[in-house]
């Protein structure tokens, strides 16, 4: 299934690196090769940083070690990746603005469209909230990653 997938959120320190870590673990568990996974942020403000320590702690409790270093999404990512998956309306709007041409818009997808257990239209930004927000984000991301991987394995 040679595919390259990029998860995108605002800061690339909470939602998208968690999505990357969850997907990496799932790919290992399902024994899937040739799926490349990365994450990036619309903002470059946190570039070089590890994920937010609250997200790392919550993720670790579920067995995910998040070691991604934040980076800003670039126009070139549209050439390098097959799917670019945003977490909320703002990410999707920003990705559309960044795309080299409207032709590339079809690479942009919404993470919650792959949820199968939960009905949600976005993965909420947990940055300014409490600890419950991080668990809610992880629940949504686990659901969506499983749905996405199921879609990809059926599609190939
Ligand atoms: P994320 O959360 O988009 O899930 O990584 C955020 C992290 C940092 C900021 C915003 C959202 N920030 O404004 O610094």
CSV table of C-alpha atoms and ligand atoms in Angstrom, one decimal:
chain,number,residue,atom,x,y,z
A,1,UNK,CA,0.0,0.0,0.0
A,2,UNK,CA,2.7,2.6,-0.7
A,3,UNK,CA,1.2,5.7,0.9
A,4,UNK,CA,2.5,8.7,2.7
A,5,UNK,CA,0.3,10.3,5.3
A,6,UNK,CA,0.8,13.7,7.0
A,7,UNK,CA,-1.2,14.6,10.1
A,8,UNK,CA,-1.6,18.4,10.6
A,9,UNK,CA,-2.8,20.4,13.6
A,10,UNK,CA,-2.1,24.0,14.7
A,11,UNK,CA,1.0,23.7,16.8
A,12,UNK,CA,2.2,20.2,16.0
A,13,UNK,CA,2.7,19.5,19.7
A,14,UNK,CA,-0.6,18.0,20.8
A,15,UNK,CA,-3.1,16.5,18.3
A,16,UNK,CA,-1.0,15.7,15.2
A,17,UNK,CA,2.1,14.1,16.9
A,18,UNK,CA,-0.4,12.0,18.9
A,19,UNK,CA,-2.1,10.9,15.7
A,20,UNK,CA,1.3,10.0,14.3
A,21,UNK,CA,2.3,8.0,17.4
A,22,UNK,CA,-1.1,6.1,17.4
A,23,UNK,CA,-0.9,5.4,13.7
A,24,UNK,CA,2.7,4.1,14.0
A,25,UNK,CA,1.8,1.7,16.7
A,26,UNK,CA,-1.3,0.5,14.8
A,27,UNK,CA,0.7,-0.1,11.7
A,28,UNK,CA,3.2,-2.2,13.7
A,29,UNK,CA,0.4,-4.1,15.3
A,30,UNK,CA,-1.3,-4.9,12.0
A,31,UNK,CA,2.1,-5.7,10.4
A,32,UNK,CA,1.7,-3.2,7.6
A,33,UNK,CA,4.7,-2.1,5.7
A,34,UNK,CA,5.2,0.8,3.3
A,35,UNK,CA,3.1,3.3,5.0
A,36,UNK,CA,5.0,6.5,5.8
A,37,UNK,CA,3.6,8.7,8.6
A,38,UNK,CA,4.6,12.1,9.7
A,39,UNK,CA,3.0,15.2,11.3
A,40,UNK,CA,3.4,19.0,11.0
A,41,UNK,CA,1.8,22.2,12.3
A,42,UNK,CA,0.2,25.1,10.6
A,43,UNK,CA,2.3,27.3,13.0
A,44,UNK,CA,6.1,27.1,13.1
A,45,UNK,CA,6.0,28.6,16.6
A,46,UNK,CA,7.0,25.3,18.4
A,47,UNK,CA,9.4,24.1,15.7
A,48,UNK,CA,12.0,21.6,17.1
A,49,UNK,CA,10.0,21.0,20.3
A,50,UNK,CA,8.9,17.6,21.6
A,51,UNK,CA,5.1,17.2,22.0
A,52,UNK,CA,3.5,19.0,25.0
A,53,UNK,CA,4.4,17.2,28.2
A,54,UNK,CA,0.7,16.8,29.1
A,55,UNK,CA,0.1,15.0,25.8
A,56,UNK,CA,3.2,12.9,26.2
A,57,UNK,CA,2.1,11.8,29.7
A,58,UNK,CA,-1.5,10.9,28.6
A,59,UNK,CA,-0.2,9.1,25.5
A,60,UNK,CA,2.3,7.1,27.5
A,61,UNK,CA,-0.4,5.8,29.8
A,62,UNK,CA,-1.9,4.2,26.7
A,63,UNK,CA,1.5,2.9,25.5
A,64,UNK,CA,2.4,5.6,23.0
A,65,UNK,CA,5.9,7.1,23.2
A,66,UNK,CA,5.7,10.5,21.3
A,67,UNK,CA,9.1,11.6,20.2
A,68,UNK,CA,8.3,13.7,17.1
A,69,UNK,CA,9.9,17.1,16.9
A,70,UNK,CA,7.5,19.9,15.8
A,71,UNK,CA,7.8,21.3,12.3
A,72,UNK,CA,5.8,23.6,10.2
A,73,UNK,CA,3.8,22.3,7.2
A,74,UNK,CA,5.1,23.5,3.8
A,75,UNK,CA,3.8,23.7,0.3
A,76,UNK,CA,6.2,20.9,-0.7
A,77,UNK,CA,4.4,18.6,1.7
A,78,UNK,CA,1.6,18.6,-0.9
A,79,UNK,CA,4.0,17.0,-3.4
A,80,UNK,CA,5.6,14.6,-0.9
A,81,UNK,CA,2.4,13.2,0.8
A,82,UNK,CA,-0.6,11.4,-0.6
A,83,UNK,CA,-3.0,12.4,2.2
A,84,UNK,CA,-2.8,15.5,4.4
A,85,UNK,CA,-5.2,15.1,7.3
A,86,UNK,CA,-6.3,18.1,9.3
A,87,UNK,CA,-7.9,18.1,12.8
A,88,UNK,CA,-10.4,21.0,12.5
A,89,UNK,CA,-12.0,23.6,10.2
A,90,UNK,CA,-9.2,26.0,10.8
A,91,UNK,CA,-6.5,23.5,9.9
A,92,UNK,CA,-8.4,22.5,6.7
A,93,UNK,CA,-8.8,26.2,5.7
A,94,UNK,CA,-5.1,26.9,6.3
A,95,UNK,CA,-4.1,23.8,4.3
A,96,UNK,CA,-6.3,24.9,1.4
A,97,UNK,CA,-4.6,28.3,1.4
A,98,UNK,CA,-1.2,26.6,1.5
A,99,UNK,CA,-1.9,24.1,-1.3
A,100,UNK,CA,0.1,24.8,-4.5
A,101,UNK,CA,-3.1,24.6,-6.5
A,102,UNK,CA,-6.8,23.7,-6.0
A,103,UNK,CA,-5.9,20.4,-7.7
A,104,UNK,CA,-4.0,19.5,-4.5
A,105,UNK,CA,-7.1,20.1,-2.3
A,106,UNK,CA,-8.2,16.6,-2.9
A,107,UNK,CA,-5.3,15.4,-0.7
A,108,UNK,CA,-6.7,17.3,2.3
A,109,UNK,CA,-8.9,15.2,4.6
A,110,UNK,CA,-10.6,15.6,7.9
A,111,UNK,CA,-9.5,13.3,10.7
A,112,UNK,CA,-12.9,12.8,12.2
A,113,UNK,CA,-14.3,11.6,8.9
A,114,UNK,CA,-12.6,8.3,9.7
A,115,UNK,CA,-14.1,7.9,13.2
A,116,UNK,CA,-16.4,4.9,13.4
A,117,UNK,CA,-17.3,4.7,17.1
A,118,UNK,CA,-17.8,8.4,17.7
A,119,UNK,CA,-19.6,11.1,15.9
A,120,UNK,CA,-17.5,14.2,15.8
A,121,UNK,CA,-16.8,16.9,13.2
A,122,UNK,CA,-13.4,18.0,14.6
A,123,UNK,CA,-10.6,17.0,17.0
A,124,UNK,CA,-10.7,19.8,19.6
A,125,UNK,CA,-7.6,21.7,20.5
A,126,UNK,CA,-6.6,20.6,24.0
A,127,UNK,CA,-3.9,23.1,24.6
A,128,UNK,CA,-5.7,25.6,26.9
A,129,UNK,CA,-7.9,23.0,28.5
A,130,UNK,CA,-7.6,20.5,31.3
A,131,UNK,CA,-6.5,16.9,31.5
A,132,UNK,CA,-9.8,15.5,30.3
A,133,UNK,CA,-9.3,17.2,27.0
A,134,UNK,CA,-6.2,15.2,26.3
A,135,UNK,CA,-7.9,11.9,26.9
A,136,UNK,CA,-10.9,12.9,24.7
A,137,UNK,CA,-8.4,13.8,21.9
A,138,UNK,CA,-6.7,10.4,22.3
A,139,UNK,CA,-10.0,8.6,22.2
A,140,UNK,CA,-11.0,10.4,19.0
A,141,UNK,CA,-7.6,9.8,17.4
A,142,UNK,CA,-7.5,6.1,18.3
A,143,UNK,CA,-11.0,5.7,16.7
A,144,UNK,CA,-10.0,7.7,13.6
A,145,UNK,CA,-6.6,6.0,13.1
A,146,UNK,CA,-8.3,2.6,13.2
A,147,UNK,CA,-10.9,3.8,10.7
A,148,UNK,CA,-8.3,5.3,8.4
A,149,UNK,CA,-6.1,2.2,8.5
A,150,UNK,CA,-9.2,0.0,7.7
A,151,UNK,CA,-10.0,2.3,4.8
A,152,UNK,CA,-6.5,2.2,3.5
A,153,UNK,CA,-6.1,-1.6,3.7
A,154,UNK,CA,-9.5,-2.1,2.0
A,155,UNK,CA,-8.6,0.5,-0.7
A,156,UNK,CA,-5.3,-1.1,-1.7
B,1,LIG,P1,-2.1,21.4,18.7
B,1,LIG,O1,-2.3,22.3,20.0
B,1,LIG,O2,-2.5,22.2,17.5
B,1,LIG,O3,-2.9,20.2,18.9
B,1,LIG,O4,-0.6,21.1,18.7
B,1,LIG,C1,-1.8,23.6,20.0
B,1,LIG,C2,-0.5,23.8,20.6
B,1,LIG,C3,0.0,25.1,20.7
B,1,LIG,C4,-0.8,26.2,20.3
B,1,LIG,C5,-2.0,26.0,19.7
B,1,LIG,C6,-2.5,24.7,19.6
B,1,LIG,N1,-0.2,27.5,20.4
B,1,LIG,O5,-0.9,28.4,20.0
B,1,LIG,O6,0.9,27.6,20.8
